[in-house]
XYZ file of C-alpha atoms in Angstrom:
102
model
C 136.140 194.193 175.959
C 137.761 197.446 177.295
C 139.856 199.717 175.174
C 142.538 199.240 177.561
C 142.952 195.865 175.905
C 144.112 196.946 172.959
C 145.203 200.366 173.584
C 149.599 199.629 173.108
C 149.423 196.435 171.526
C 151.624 196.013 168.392
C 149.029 195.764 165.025
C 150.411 193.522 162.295
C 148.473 193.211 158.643
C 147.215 190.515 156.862
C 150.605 189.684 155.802
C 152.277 189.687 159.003
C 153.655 193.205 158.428
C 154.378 195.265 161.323
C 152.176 198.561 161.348
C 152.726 199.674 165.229
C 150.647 200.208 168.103
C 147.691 200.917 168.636
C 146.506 204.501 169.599
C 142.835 205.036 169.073
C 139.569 202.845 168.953
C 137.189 204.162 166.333
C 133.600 202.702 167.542
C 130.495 203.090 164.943
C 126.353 202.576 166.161
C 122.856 203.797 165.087
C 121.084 205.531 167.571
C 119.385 203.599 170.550
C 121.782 200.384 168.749
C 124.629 199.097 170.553
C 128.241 200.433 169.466
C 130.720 198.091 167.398
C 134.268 198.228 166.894
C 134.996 198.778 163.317
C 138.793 200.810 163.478
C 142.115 201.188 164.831
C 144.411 203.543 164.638
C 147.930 202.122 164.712
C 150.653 204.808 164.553
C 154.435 203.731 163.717
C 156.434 206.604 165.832
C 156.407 207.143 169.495
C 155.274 210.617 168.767
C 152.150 209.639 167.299
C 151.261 208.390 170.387
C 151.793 211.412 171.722
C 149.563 213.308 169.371
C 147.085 210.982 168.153
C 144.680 212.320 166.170
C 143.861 214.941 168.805
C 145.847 217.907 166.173
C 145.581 216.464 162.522
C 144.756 218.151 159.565
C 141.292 217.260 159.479
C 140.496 218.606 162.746
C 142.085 221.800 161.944
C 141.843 221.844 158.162
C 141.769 225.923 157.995
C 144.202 226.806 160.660
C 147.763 228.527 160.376
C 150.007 226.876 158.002
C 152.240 226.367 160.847
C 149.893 224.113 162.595
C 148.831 222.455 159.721
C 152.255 221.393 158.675
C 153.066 220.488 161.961
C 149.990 218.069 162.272
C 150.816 216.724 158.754
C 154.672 216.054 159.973
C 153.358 213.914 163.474
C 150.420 212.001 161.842
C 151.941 211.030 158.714
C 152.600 207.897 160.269
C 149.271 207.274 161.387
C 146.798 205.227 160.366
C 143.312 204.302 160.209
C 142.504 200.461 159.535
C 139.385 198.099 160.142
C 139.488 195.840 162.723
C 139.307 192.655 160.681
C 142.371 193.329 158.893
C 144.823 193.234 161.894
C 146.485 190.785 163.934
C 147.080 191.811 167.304
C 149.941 190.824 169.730
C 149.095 189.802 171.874
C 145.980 188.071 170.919
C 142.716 189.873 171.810
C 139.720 186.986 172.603
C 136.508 188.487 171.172
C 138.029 190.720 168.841
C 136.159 190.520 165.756
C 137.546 188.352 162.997
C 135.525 189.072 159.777
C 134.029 191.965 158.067
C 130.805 193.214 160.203
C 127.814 192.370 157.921
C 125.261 195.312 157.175
C-alpha cells in the first residue's frame, strides 16, 4: 500500500461520524522489523492540510507565543487516531481492520 492511497480520503469513526481527510500516515517498527501502519491524522479544515503537523505545539513547544498560538489556532482541528478505528471512503483493500497484536 502507498500513502498516496489514503493521503485525501474522507476518515469516518466507528459510528459513521465524519472526522475529515486524511493528512498524515504515522508508521511504527523495531529496528531491522518491518514498519506497520498504526495512525492517521485526519484534520477537519482545509487549512490543516495546509499545515499539518509540520508547526504544532509540540514541535515548537518553547517558541514565541506568537507561533505557539498560531500552531494551536491551525491544528486544533487535527487529529491523531489508530488505524482500526476508521472507515475510509473510499475503501482501502489491505488496510488493517483490527487492533495490531503485540
Amino acid at each position: 500500500m502507498r500513502a498516496g492511497e489514503l493521503l485525501g480520503r474522507t476518515a469516518y469513526d466507528e459510528q459513521g461520524r465524519r472526522l475529515g481527510r486524511v493528512v498524515d500516515l504515522v508508521v511504527r517498527g523495531t529496528p531491522g522489523g518491518p514498519l506497520r501502519l498504526t495512525d492517521l491524522v485526519v484534520t477537519r479544515h482545509w487549512y490543516g492540510r495546509l499545515s499539518g503537523r509540520l508547526i504544532g505545539p509540540e514541535r515548537h513547544p518553547s517558541g514565541p507565543w506568537v507561533i505557539r498560538a498560531v500552531a494551536r489556532l491551525l491544528g486544533r482541528s487535527t487529529v491523531q487516531v489508530p488505524v482500526h478505528r476508521l472507515r475510509l471512503d473510499p475503501p482501502v483493500p489491505g488496510l488493517p481492520e483490527d487492533p495490531p497484536t503485540r
